[in-house]
């Protein structure tokens, strides 16, 4: 979703701004723009890719202060007029904004009555005009006054022609990070843009502002109370945000999984005690063990990880575990009390609905935990405790390595809690050992990529696909279907295999490919019966299985074999061929794999 970058210092601002916007491309966007200031303010904007913007830029851009933005349309279609930065009527204010101004319609009407002319359909433009209206020689004061008039979510960065070299930023809901340099300072909505430039950052909290000059940054609340900044160190991970030899980030991230999976459990497996160490839970473990109910809440792929977590936690803890879409949870007055643990799962740590669900759960007295990838993200900060998945930056919009790392962490959580409750040492140790052996098994699955590429071609010409699984393989089926539709635009549905005969079976004919996840577990024979039902109706089948026995070979059009594992780890192994299938199908269909249409990596609006 929308991205923000800013620079003020002694160097030319445009190279940082353009590189920063390029790095934020992965979040999803449909237009981009930059504003540069020295004697006056110069704005360049373009619909579509960053390269369209780059082509429009004049060769010489000497300004040493500027702001840049990638927009993901909410109010008004993607167009140059709706792209940020927006300018005030007098042309002196340039402003970029992430989030949504909820009362923009009434503010817009008031401004039009006062003679302001709107040049865009956006909710953002009103902010630029309001700042012009309130400006009496002090940009910081004008921004403060305007923020008192608006409701909604925002991360904003503003410049005024009369105050060259200065950027005023403020945050409520949408992420903003200030990067501190020597004689130069930076601003970004996402740390990815700052990597390689500075390691010292201040993460703005809701209701905070920053006045950024080349030699100084002043922090305060929107109510003008001065703040002492808490500087945190950004681990430099530049090489992890480069594609290297891979044609797409998604493929690179799929192939990184042996390492990311082992990073997720590194230092956390206690073989001698047959359990897991999760330091982020130390302060809350007593309270967590007293909870009589767990709610897992998330969106998208993370929601599918939560479904796998539900099976595991309920099976081993013997307490009720539910999974809720964060967007539904927050609005339906859920039954939650101080004996409920609400665990939010999020790769980005900034999904607006997940964050709001956590706040709602906290308000009701629940213990709120987070399973996150982004260190120091809003969701991590909102939790009473939690566990990082340590998968490293995920750039492909379709989540892959973060999903498998979320499953690893949910397994660690299950082991840790179950060992305190009723799981015996040998079962715990067995699971710990199985986890240790997992990266090698993932490597084995990846060795079959060429064969999976061949098998995937069968799906490419189709318009629909059905994914089936039972038990732990059901959420894997849902995730497989989501991956396919996200990046190849083939309509795909995931279904519990047994439910197929209650509806989807009507769709099955030779034009309906069916992907069946059939690991060797207690459900295997039943899934094979479901496969027979598909076969009897001429459906084309690809089966992910741990054993390719003759019966299966006869029934399935294609079999992709994965190594044997403990049943609770099989979702990790079976999801990897599904990731590869969606990738190769999308490539065969000529789709933009890393930036699929209309999707955003981090959904920071409700
Ligand atoms: C977006 C992304 C999905 C992701 C979902 C939840 O829709 O495109 O890939 O699963 O948000 O994101 P989170 O960062 O909270 O896991």
CSV table of C-alpha atoms in Angstrom, one decimal, residues 307-312 469-477 517 519 521 523 566-571 574:
chain,number,residue,atom,x,y,z
A,307,UNK,CA,-6.0,-22.0,10.9
A,308,UNK,CA,-3.0,-24.4,11.0
A,309,UNK,CA,-2.2,-23.0,14.4
A,310,UNK,CA,-5.8,-23.7,15.6
A,311,UNK,CA,-5.5,-27.4,14.7
A,312,UNK,CA,-2.1,-27.7,16.4
A,469,UNK,CA,-7.4,-31.1,1.8
A,470,UNK,CA,-8.5,-32.5,5.1
A,471,UNK,CA,-7.4,-31.7,8.6
A,472,UNK,CA,-4.2,-29.7,8.6
A,473,UNK,CA,-4.1,-29.9,4.8
A,474,UNK,CA,-7.4,-27.9,4.6
A,475,UNK,CA,-5.8,-24.5,5.4
A,476,UNK,CA,-2.9,-25.5,3.1
A,477,UNK,CA,-5.5,-25.9,0.3
A,517,UNK,CA,-3.1,-32.3,-0.7
A,519,UNK,CA,0.0,-36.4,3.1
A,521,UNK,CA,-1.8,-39.2,7.9
A,523,UNK,CA,-7.0,-38.7,6.7
A,566,UNK,CA,5.7,-35.3,11.7
A,567,UNK,CA,2.0,-34.6,10.8
A,568,UNK,CA,2.1,-31.1,12.3
A,569,UNK,CA,5.0,-30.2,10.0
A,570,UNK,CA,3.5,-31.5,6.8
A,571,UNK,CA,1.7,-28.2,6.1
A,574,UNK,CA,3.1,-29.4,1.3
